[in-house]
């Protein structure tokens, strides 16, 4: 049986994945096994992944998905061992181990695999299996960790300096267009920061002013969505200019009376509402320097994950707005997929002493 090929197919459901205690139990017999090192990191990494894949699938094979979609282009950033949704790494010597994860932010809610049954596998769902190999080329310990555990224990993964993008798959786009909109309520803005008393902007304020309070997504939806549907953006303009055209439309519907002659950009576009405005007429949307995938402070009260996104789904042939997405940054990756314009890596140093604590053991998110 070719377990490596079997491992490339995701499970039919998350419930099919081995539970933490099962993983620990099934990997125990690898402790003390010989693992010859070639000195070539890629070869050694590939050999360890094959060892883990063969070993786990010879004990238990999760039922395979019949229909599924790998969302990131060319499967960039998606674990090779999909059946158990595992990434594997080798730890050898040194003071610190530098964990490198390519082409995804490990602890982000970003869809990697759509199981076509209402379930998705997110970047934050991946299990990391790290094998400590000693100087005698023996597997000394195996530590299994989740991205959330790694960040809570050792700190956040470093943010790469590349432009971030978002993919709305054709399937997801079609789902939204059937209903004409997808509205997701604010999830992580405190009640004190939400203006629930008004249904539009009050007073002589500018879209670039710092907000005291912002309108809830439900209110923005009531004021904007229906009025945008059927409107046309000028397809002779660049994507950036069409974005500015959309920004003006949205600002006007929200009640802003003072709009600068030339919209100068900035993040988010309508800062006074902490609202970023985007146009989608192809699968990929440019997010720019800031992305909810990486949490950063925007001002004293707001982070990138609290920024709200209004995305107009337009017909590329005539610029007509056929659908509208309103979604807080914290929820964006649960429905769509983060990618980048070029390959990148997120890194996190882990002290070697951490692995030394578990010599002779297999552990999962140890205390």
mmCIF file of C-alpha atoms in Angstrom, residues 3-354:
data_model
loop_
_atom_site.group_PDB
_atom_site.id
_atom_site.type_symbol
_atom_site.label_atom_id
_atom_site.label_comp_id
_atom_site.label_asym_id
_atom_site.label_seq_id
_atom_site.Cartn_x
_atom_site.Cartn_y
_atom_site.Cartn_z
ATOM 1 C CA UNK A 3 0.902 5.413 2.197
ATOM 2 C CA UNK A 4 2.691 8.471 0.780
ATOM 3 C CA UNK A 5 0.110 8.830 -2.018
ATOM 4 C CA UNK A 6 -2.735 8.066 0.388
ATOM 5 C CA UNK A 7 -1.387 10.801 2.667
ATOM 6 C CA UNK A 8 -1.809 13.427 -0.061
ATOM 7 C CA UNK A 9 -5.618 13.135 0.044
ATOM 8 C CA UNK A 10 -7.411 14.986 2.869
ATOM 9 C CA UNK A 11 -9.859 13.295 5.256
ATOM 10 C CA UNK A 12 -13.580 13.328 4.556
ATOM 11 C CA UNK A 13 -14.123 15.221 7.833
ATOM 12 C CA UNK A 14 -12.118 16.770 10.688
ATOM 13 C CA UNK A 15 -13.684 14.124 12.930
ATOM 14 C CA UNK A 16 -11.664 11.488 11.047
ATOM 15 C CA UNK A 17 -8.324 12.973 12.147
ATOM 16 C CA UNK A 18 -6.503 11.088 14.895
ATOM 17 C CA UNK A 19 -7.102 12.601 18.318
ATOM 18 C CA UNK A 20 -4.026 13.958 20.179
ATOM 19 C CA UNK A 21 -3.821 10.923 22.455
ATOM 20 C CA UNK A 22 -3.970 8.604 19.423
ATOM 21 C CA UNK A 23 -1.089 10.448 17.737
ATOM 22 C CA UNK A 24 0.992 10.222 20.902
ATOM 23 C CA UNK A 25 0.304 6.514 21.333
ATOM 24 C CA UNK A 26 0.938 5.635 17.673
ATOM 25 C CA UNK A 27 4.261 7.508 17.521
ATOM 26 C CA UNK A 28 5.739 6.094 20.745
ATOM 27 C CA UNK A 29 7.320 3.137 18.978
ATOM 28 C CA UNK A 30 9.532 5.511 16.920
ATOM 29 C CA UNK A 31 11.427 6.666 20.027
ATOM 30 C CA UNK A 32 14.896 5.102 19.973
ATOM 31 C CA UNK A 33 14.715 4.300 16.252
ATOM 32 C CA UNK A 34 17.682 5.029 14.000
ATOM 33 C CA UNK A 35 17.231 7.972 11.626
ATOM 34 C CA UNK A 36 20.261 8.367 9.317
ATOM 35 C CA UNK A 37 21.008 12.003 8.496
ATOM 36 C CA UNK A 38 22.351 12.857 5.032
ATOM 37 C CA UNK A 39 23.370 16.406 5.939
ATOM 38 C CA UNK A 40 20.981 17.712 3.279
ATOM 39 C CA UNK A 41 18.107 19.495 5.065
ATOM 40 C CA UNK A 42 15.525 18.975 2.310
ATOM 41 C CA UNK A 43 16.333 15.278 1.939
ATOM 42 C CA UNK A 44 16.318 14.700 5.701
ATOM 43 C CA UNK A 45 13.055 16.619 6.063
ATOM 44 C CA UNK A 46 11.435 14.605 3.274
ATOM 45 C CA UNK A 47 12.645 11.313 4.769
ATOM 46 C CA UNK A 48 11.255 12.196 8.187
ATOM 47 C CA UNK A 49 7.888 13.181 6.687
ATOM 48 C CA UNK A 50 7.747 9.837 4.846
ATOM 49 C CA UNK A 51 8.625 7.980 8.038
ATOM 50 C CA UNK A 52 5.858 9.711 10.014
ATOM 51 C CA UNK A 53 3.342 9.259 7.171
ATOM 52 C CA UNK A 54 4.082 5.559 6.720
ATOM 53 C CA UNK A 55 4.071 4.899 10.451
ATOM 54 C CA UNK A 56 0.806 6.674 11.240
ATOM 55 C CA UNK A 57 -1.142 5.404 8.223
ATOM 56 C CA UNK A 58 -0.020 1.820 8.835
ATOM 57 C CA UNK A 59 -1.851 2.108 12.196
ATOM 58 C CA UNK A 60 -4.927 4.059 11.121
ATOM 59 C CA UNK A 61 -6.133 5.606 7.846
ATOM 60 C CA UNK A 62 -8.785 8.362 8.118
ATOM 61 C CA UNK A 63 -11.546 7.982 5.517
ATOM 62 C CA UNK A 64 -10.641 9.959 2.413
ATOM 63 C CA UNK A 65 -12.503 12.954 1.034
ATOM 64 C CA UNK A 66 -14.253 12.144 -2.243
ATOM 65 C CA UNK A 67 -14.715 15.752 -3.286
ATOM 66 C CA UNK A 68 -12.466 18.569 -2.045
ATOM 67 C CA UNK A 69 -10.583 21.673 -3.173
ATOM 68 C CA UNK A 70 -7.038 22.740 -2.302
ATOM 69 C CA UNK A 71 -7.500 26.513 -2.289
ATOM 70 C CA UNK A 72 -3.994 28.096 -2.374
ATOM 71 C CA UNK A 73 -2.560 28.193 -5.929
ATOM 72 C CA UNK A 74 -0.172 25.308 -6.658
ATOM 73 C CA UNK A 75 -0.882 24.043 -3.105
ATOM 74 C CA UNK A 76 1.677 26.556 -1.774
ATOM 75 C CA UNK A 77 1.823 26.386 2.011
ATOM 76 C CA UNK A 78 -0.475 23.349 2.281
ATOM 77 C CA UNK A 79 0.915 20.393 4.317
ATOM 78 C CA UNK A 80 2.021 17.397 2.225
ATOM 79 C CA UNK A 81 0.595 14.965 4.798
ATOM 80 C CA UNK A 82 -3.016 15.997 4.323
ATOM 81 C CA UNK A 83 -4.728 12.824 5.542
ATOM 82 C CA UNK A 84 -3.734 13.635 9.137
ATOM 83 C CA UNK A 85 -3.183 17.368 8.408
ATOM 84 C CA UNK A 86 0.374 17.283 9.729
ATOM 85 C CA UNK A 87 3.592 19.197 9.042
ATOM 86 C CA UNK A 88 6.832 17.474 10.078
ATOM 87 C CA UNK A 89 10.179 18.943 11.107
ATOM 88 C CA UNK A 90 13.593 17.668 12.235
ATOM 89 C CA UNK A 91 15.351 19.156 15.264
ATOM 90 C CA UNK A 92 19.066 18.407 15.653
ATOM 91 C CA UNK A 93 21.542 20.597 17.552
ATOM 92 C CA UNK A 94 22.146 24.191 18.613
ATOM 93 C CA UNK A 95 20.925 26.612 21.262
ATOM 94 C CA UNK A 96 17.659 27.411 19.485
ATOM 95 C CA UNK A 97 15.573 25.669 16.857
ATOM 96 C CA UNK A 98 14.296 28.005 14.132
ATOM 97 C CA UNK A 99 10.869 26.716 13.081
ATOM 98 C CA UNK A 100 10.154 27.911 9.523
ATOM 99 C CA UNK A 101 6.693 27.673 7.972
ATOM 100 C CA UNK A 102 6.469 28.499 4.277
ATOM 101 C CA UNK A 103 3.653 30.421 2.548
ATOM 102 C CA UNK A 104 1.111 30.629 5.339
ATOM 103 C CA UNK A 105 0.755 32.277 8.719
ATOM 104 C CA UNK A 106 0.496 29.162 10.929
ATOM 105 C CA UNK A 107 -1.943 30.535 13.487
ATOM 106 C CA UNK A 108 -4.325 32.283 11.091
ATOM 107 C CA UNK A 109 -7.888 31.358 10.204
ATOM 108 C CA UNK A 110 -7.165 30.905 6.511
ATOM 109 C CA UNK A 111 -8.905 28.212 4.460
ATOM 110 C CA UNK A 112 -6.402 25.741 2.996
ATOM 111 C CA UNK A 113 -8.732 22.869 2.067
ATOM 112 C CA UNK A 114 -12.460 23.007 1.339
ATOM 113 C CA UNK A 115 -13.920 19.578 2.117
ATOM 114 C CA UNK A 116 -17.094 20.457 0.160
ATOM 115 C CA UNK A 117 -19.324 19.346 3.034
ATOM 116 C CA UNK A 118 -19.480 22.618 4.951
ATOM 117 C CA UNK A 119 -16.152 21.898 6.659
ATOM 118 C CA UNK A 120 -12.794 23.501 5.934
ATOM 119 C CA UNK A 121 -9.244 22.858 7.088
ATOM 120 C CA UNK A 122 -7.619 26.102 8.242
ATOM 121 C CA UNK A 123 -3.962 27.044 8.566
ATOM 122 C CA UNK A 124 -4.476 27.080 12.348
ATOM 123 C CA UNK A 125 -5.693 23.446 12.284
ATOM 124 C CA UNK A 126 -2.321 21.990 11.184
ATOM 125 C CA UNK A 127 -0.533 19.774 13.729
ATOM 126 C CA UNK A 128 3.268 20.191 13.899
ATOM 127 C CA UNK A 129 5.269 17.018 14.522
ATOM 128 C CA UNK A 130 8.865 17.798 15.482
ATOM 129 C CA UNK A 131 11.348 14.951 15.867
ATOM 130 C CA UNK A 132 14.488 15.523 17.967
ATOM 131 C CA UNK A 133 17.395 13.560 16.454
ATOM 132 C CA UNK A 134 20.480 13.206 18.681
ATOM 133 C CA UNK A 135 24.176 13.034 17.740
ATOM 134 C CA UNK A 136 23.927 9.235 17.358
ATOM 135 C CA UNK A 137 21.157 9.710 14.756
ATOM 136 C CA UNK A 138 18.520 8.300 17.086
ATOM 137 C CA UNK A 139 15.014 9.730 17.462
ATOM 138 C CA UNK A 140 15.232 11.070 20.991
ATOM 139 C CA UNK A 141 11.793 12.658 21.352
ATOM 140 C CA UNK A 142 8.749 13.691 19.335
ATOM 141 C CA UNK A 143 6.859 16.858 20.219
ATOM 142 C CA UNK A 144 3.451 17.514 18.626
ATOM 143 C CA UNK A 145 2.251 21.116 18.822
ATOM 144 C CA UNK A 146 -0.570 23.263 17.510
ATOM 145 C CA UNK A 147 0.116 26.769 16.130
ATOM 146 C CA UNK A 148 -1.865 28.334 18.969
ATOM 147 C CA UNK A 149 0.229 26.478 21.557
ATOM 148 C CA UNK A 150 3.484 27.563 19.870
ATOM 149 C CA UNK A 151 2.475 31.235 19.904
ATOM 150 C CA UNK A 152 1.194 31.120 23.491
ATOM 151 C CA UNK A 153 4.366 29.412 24.691
ATOM 152 C CA UNK A 154 7.098 30.998 22.566
ATOM 153 C CA UNK A 155 5.572 34.140 21.023
ATOM 154 C CA UNK A 156 4.067 35.027 17.671
ATOM 155 C CA UNK A 157 5.542 33.967 14.355
ATOM 156 C CA UNK A 158 7.452 36.731 12.582
ATOM 157 C CA UNK A 159 5.591 38.641 9.873
ATOM 158 C CA UNK A 160 7.097 38.456 6.359
ATOM 159 C CA UNK A 161 7.611 41.679 4.404
ATOM 160 C CA UNK A 162 5.602 40.732 1.309
ATOM 161 C CA UNK A 163 2.334 42.070 -0.063
ATOM 162 C CA UNK A 164 -0.595 40.012 1.103
ATOM 163 C CA UNK A 165 -3.488 38.813 -1.053
ATOM 164 C CA UNK A 166 -6.846 37.126 -0.570
ATOM 165 C CA UNK A 167 -8.436 34.481 -2.782
ATOM 166 C CA UNK A 168 -12.199 34.145 -3.153
ATOM 167 C CA UNK A 169 -12.664 30.780 -4.829
ATOM 168 C CA UNK A 170 -15.113 30.444 -7.727
ATOM 169 C CA UNK A 171 -17.310 28.172 -5.614
ATOM 170 C CA UNK A 172 -17.466 30.687 -2.764
ATOM 171 C CA UNK A 173 -18.068 33.565 -5.176
ATOM 172 C CA UNK A 174 -20.992 31.698 -6.763
ATOM 173 C CA UNK A 175 -22.490 31.020 -3.316
ATOM 174 C CA UNK A 176 -22.332 34.744 -2.468
ATOM 175 C CA UNK A 177 -23.728 35.856 -5.832
ATOM 176 C CA UNK A 178 -26.763 33.579 -5.445
ATOM 177 C CA UNK A 179 -27.685 35.521 -2.282
ATOM 178 C CA UNK A 180 -26.192 38.817 -3.586
ATOM 179 C CA UNK A 181 -24.324 39.338 -0.307
ATOM 180 C CA UNK A 182 -22.425 37.753 2.571
ATOM 181 C CA UNK A 183 -22.716 39.682 5.819
ATOM 182 C CA UNK A 184 -20.721 38.633 8.897
ATOM 183 C CA UNK A 185 -21.301 40.640 12.075
ATOM 184 C CA UNK A 186 -18.531 42.260 14.126
ATOM 185 C CA UNK A 187 -16.996 39.642 16.393
ATOM 186 C CA UNK A 188 -14.229 41.318 18.379
ATOM 187 C CA UNK A 189 -15.090 45.007 18.754
ATOM 188 C CA UNK A 190 -16.224 45.986 22.243
ATOM 189 C CA UNK A 191 -19.714 47.459 22.621
ATOM 190 C CA UNK A 192 -18.136 50.744 23.789
ATOM 191 C CA UNK A 193 -16.585 51.220 20.335
ATOM 192 C CA UNK A 194 -19.820 50.580 18.409
ATOM 193 C CA UNK A 195 -22.250 53.403 17.592
ATOM 194 C CA UNK A 196 -25.597 51.636 17.938
ATOM 195 C CA UNK A 197 -27.596 54.875 18.295
ATOM 196 C CA UNK A 198 -27.227 56.201 14.737
ATOM 197 C CA UNK A 199 -27.842 54.650 11.330
ATOM 198 C CA UNK A 200 -25.306 56.823 9.517
ATOM 199 C CA UNK A 201 -22.388 59.184 10.125
ATOM 200 C CA UNK A 202 -23.248 62.165 12.316
ATOM 201 C CA UNK A 203 -21.465 65.534 12.252
ATOM 202 C CA UNK A 204 -18.878 67.159 10.030
ATOM 203 C CA UNK A 205 -16.288 64.400 9.975
ATOM 204 C CA UNK A 206 -13.790 63.235 7.354
ATOM 205 C CA UNK A 207 -13.326 59.626 6.255
ATOM 206 C CA UNK A 208 -9.680 59.851 7.401
ATOM 207 C CA UNK A 209 -10.477 61.095 10.926
ATOM 208 C CA UNK A 210 -9.693 58.798 13.848
ATOM 209 C CA UNK A 211 -12.961 57.247 15.085
ATOM 210 C CA UNK A 212 -14.443 57.552 18.538
ATOM 211 C CA UNK A 213 -17.038 54.915 17.707
ATOM 212 C CA UNK A 214 -17.848 53.037 14.491
ATOM 213 C CA UNK A 215 -21.130 51.894 12.976
ATOM 214 C CA UNK A 216 -21.795 48.141 13.405
ATOM 215 C CA UNK A 217 -21.502 46.001 10.262
ATOM 216 C CA UNK A 218 -25.279 45.417 10.361
ATOM 217 C CA UNK A 219 -25.852 49.192 10.076
ATOM 218 C CA UNK A 220 -23.314 49.556 7.261
ATOM 219 C CA UNK A 221 -25.103 46.721 5.489
ATOM 220 C CA UNK A 222 -28.492 48.480 5.819
ATOM 221 C CA UNK A 223 -27.081 51.740 4.482
ATOM 222 C CA UNK A 224 -24.857 50.460 1.680
ATOM 223 C CA UNK A 225 -25.424 46.943 0.307
ATOM 224 C CA UNK A 226 -28.734 47.315 -1.555
ATOM 225 C CA UNK A 227 -27.656 50.662 -3.017
ATOM 226 C CA UNK A 228 -24.381 49.234 -4.349
ATOM 227 C CA UNK A 229 -25.952 46.217 -6.092
ATOM 228 C CA UNK A 230 -26.399 46.963 -9.795
ATOM 229 C CA UNK A 231 -24.122 50.025 -9.745
ATOM 230 C CA UNK A 232 -21.307 50.003 -12.287
ATOM 231 C CA UNK A 233 -17.627 50.794 -11.812
ATOM 232 C CA UNK A 234 -15.708 52.195 -14.770
ATOM 233 C CA UNK A 235 -13.791 49.244 -16.290
ATOM 234 C CA UNK A 236 -11.578 51.656 -18.254
ATOM 235 C CA UNK A 237 -9.998 52.644 -14.916
ATOM 236 C CA UNK A 238 -7.208 50.780 -13.131
ATOM 237 C CA UNK A 239 -8.050 48.470 -10.204
ATOM 238 C CA UNK A 240 -6.803 51.144 -7.789
ATOM 239 C CA UNK A 241 -8.983 53.840 -9.397
ATOM 240 C CA UNK A 242 -12.040 51.562 -9.375
ATOM 241 C CA UNK A 243 -11.345 50.973 -5.700
ATOM 242 C CA UNK A 244 -11.378 54.733 -5.140
ATOM 243 C CA UNK A 245 -14.619 55.024 -7.114
ATOM 244 C CA UNK A 246 -16.170 52.358 -4.861
ATOM 245 C CA UNK A 247 -14.765 54.084 -1.772
ATOM 246 C CA UNK A 248 -16.563 57.317 -2.753
ATOM 247 C CA UNK A 249 -19.835 55.458 -3.284
ATOM 248 C CA UNK A 250 -19.625 53.794 0.129
ATOM 249 C CA UNK A 251 -18.592 56.999 1.926
ATOM 250 C CA UNK A 252 -21.498 58.892 0.351
ATOM 251 C CA UNK A 253 -24.031 56.224 1.385
ATOM 252 C CA UNK A 254 -22.690 56.298 4.946
ATOM 253 C CA UNK A 255 -23.335 60.048 5.129
ATOM 254 C CA UNK A 256 -19.903 61.629 4.719
ATOM 255 C CA UNK A 257 -20.278 65.146 3.309
ATOM 256 C CA UNK A 258 -16.599 66.109 3.105
ATOM 257 C CA UNK A 259 -14.745 63.890 0.652
ATOM 258 C CA UNK A 260 -11.214 64.858 -0.432
ATOM 259 C CA UNK A 261 -10.878 65.630 -4.160
ATOM 260 C CA UNK A 262 -8.336 62.906 -4.726
ATOM 261 C CA UNK A 263 -8.612 59.948 -2.363
ATOM 262 C CA UNK A 264 -5.093 59.387 -1.105
ATOM 263 C CA UNK A 265 -5.417 55.826 0.092
ATOM 264 C CA UNK A 266 -4.148 54.902 3.539
ATOM 265 C CA UNK A 267 -5.225 52.024 5.723
ATOM 266 C CA UNK A 268 -8.009 51.412 6.215
ATOM 267 C CA UNK A 269 -9.638 53.322 3.345
ATOM 268 C CA UNK A 270 -12.489 54.780 5.404
ATOM 269 C CA UNK A 271 -10.530 55.102 8.651
ATOM 270 C CA UNK A 272 -13.321 56.886 10.471
ATOM 271 C CA UNK A 273 -15.299 53.607 10.253
ATOM 272 C CA UNK A 274 -12.255 51.305 10.309
ATOM 273 C CA UNK A 275 -13.531 50.032 6.957
ATOM 274 C CA UNK A 276 -11.342 48.745 4.117
ATOM 275 C CA UNK A 277 -12.955 48.780 0.648
ATOM 276 C CA UNK A 278 -11.970 46.314 -2.086
ATOM 277 C CA UNK A 279 -13.076 45.407 -5.620
ATOM 278 C CA UNK A 280 -13.042 41.767 -6.757
ATOM 279 C CA UNK A 281 -13.308 40.914 -10.445
ATOM 280 C CA UNK A 282 -10.689 38.137 -10.452
ATOM 281 C CA UNK A 283 -10.039 35.411 -7.840
ATOM 282 C CA UNK A 284 -7.191 37.375 -6.192
ATOM 283 C CA UNK A 285 -7.614 40.603 -4.200
ATOM 284 C CA UNK A 286 -4.547 42.645 -3.227
ATOM 285 C CA UNK A 287 -4.624 43.424 0.491
ATOM 286 C CA UNK A 288 -1.404 45.448 0.463
ATOM 287 C CA UNK A 289 0.967 45.751 3.403
ATOM 288 C CA UNK A 290 -1.647 45.067 6.078
ATOM 289 C CA UNK A 291 -3.637 41.878 6.386
ATOM 290 C CA UNK A 292 -5.843 40.403 9.148
ATOM 291 C CA UNK A 293 -3.703 37.269 8.733
ATOM 292 C CA UNK A 294 -1.073 39.073 10.844
ATOM 293 C CA UNK A 295 -2.406 40.950 13.853
ATOM 294 C CA UNK A 296 -0.925 44.440 14.183
ATOM 295 C CA UNK A 297 -1.985 47.483 16.162
ATOM 296 C CA UNK A 298 -3.556 50.213 13.973
ATOM 297 C CA UNK A 299 -4.274 52.689 16.760
ATOM 298 C CA UNK A 300 -4.874 52.446 20.505
ATOM 299 C CA UNK A 301 -8.169 50.609 20.113
ATOM 300 C CA UNK A 302 -8.042 48.745 16.779
ATOM 301 C CA UNK A 303 -5.922 45.965 15.313
ATOM 302 C CA UNK A 304 -5.823 44.571 11.774
ATOM 303 C CA UNK A 305 -8.204 41.789 12.881
ATOM 304 C CA UNK A 306 -10.812 44.350 13.957
ATOM 305 C CA UNK A 307 -10.793 46.191 10.609
ATOM 306 C CA UNK A 308 -14.000 45.547 8.632
ATOM 307 C CA UNK A 309 -13.845 44.655 4.920
ATOM 308 C CA UNK A 310 -16.348 45.641 2.253
ATOM 309 C CA UNK A 311 -15.651 43.699 -0.949
ATOM 310 C CA UNK A 312 -17.649 44.415 -4.100
ATOM 311 C CA UNK A 313 -17.897 41.387 -6.411
ATOM 312 C CA UNK A 314 -18.040 42.889 -9.898
ATOM 313 C CA UNK A 315 -18.595 41.578 -13.404
ATOM 314 C CA UNK A 316 -15.229 41.968 -15.158
ATOM 315 C CA UNK A 317 -16.945 42.573 -18.515
ATOM 316 C CA UNK A 318 -18.973 45.630 -17.512
ATOM 317 C CA UNK A 319 -18.009 46.594 -13.947
ATOM 318 C CA UNK A 320 -21.472 45.896 -12.506
ATOM 319 C CA UNK A 321 -21.551 45.138 -8.779
ATOM 320 C CA UNK A 322 -23.257 41.737 -8.502
ATOM 321 C CA UNK A 323 -22.502 40.972 -4.853
ATOM 322 C CA UNK A 324 -21.220 42.530 -1.627
ATOM 323 C CA UNK A 325 -19.199 41.023 1.210
ATOM 324 C CA UNK A 326 -19.108 42.736 4.618
ATOM 325 C CA UNK A 327 -16.869 40.918 7.076
ATOM 326 C CA UNK A 328 -14.612 41.710 10.040
ATOM 327 C CA UNK A 329 -10.931 40.929 9.502
ATOM 328 C CA UNK A 330 -10.974 38.320 12.241
ATOM 329 C CA UNK A 331 -13.482 36.242 10.243
ATOM 330 C CA UNK A 332 -12.151 36.873 6.721
ATOM 331 C CA UNK A 333 -9.830 33.863 6.536
ATOM 332 C CA UNK A 334 -12.544 31.485 7.733
ATOM 333 C CA UNK A 335 -14.401 32.084 4.474
ATOM 334 C CA UNK A 336 -11.555 32.890 2.064
ATOM 335 C CA UNK A 337 -7.822 32.135 1.745
ATOM 336 C CA UNK A 338 -4.763 34.291 2.395
ATOM 337 C CA UNK A 339 -1.870 34.019 -0.059
ATOM 338 C CA UNK A 340 1.077 36.249 -0.983
ATOM 339 C CA UNK A 341 2.445 37.650 -4.235
ATOM 340 C CA UNK A 342 5.667 35.656 -3.738
ATOM 341 C CA UNK A 343 6.970 32.884 -1.477
ATOM 342 C CA UNK A 344 7.545 33.815 2.163
ATOM 343 C CA UNK A 345 8.268 32.153 5.462
ATOM 344 C CA UNK A 346 7.075 32.742 9.020
ATOM 345 C CA UNK A 347 9.648 31.911 11.679
ATOM 346 C CA UNK A 348 9.663 31.232 15.410
ATOM 347 C CA UNK A 349 12.659 30.402 17.602
ATOM 348 C CA UNK A 350 12.167 27.586 20.104
ATOM 349 C CA UNK A 351 14.847 26.961 22.783
ATOM 350 C CA UNK A 352 16.576 23.596 22.391
ATOM 351 C CA UNK A 353 16.184 23.118 26.140
ATOM 352 C CA UNK A 354 12.444 22.734 25.524
#
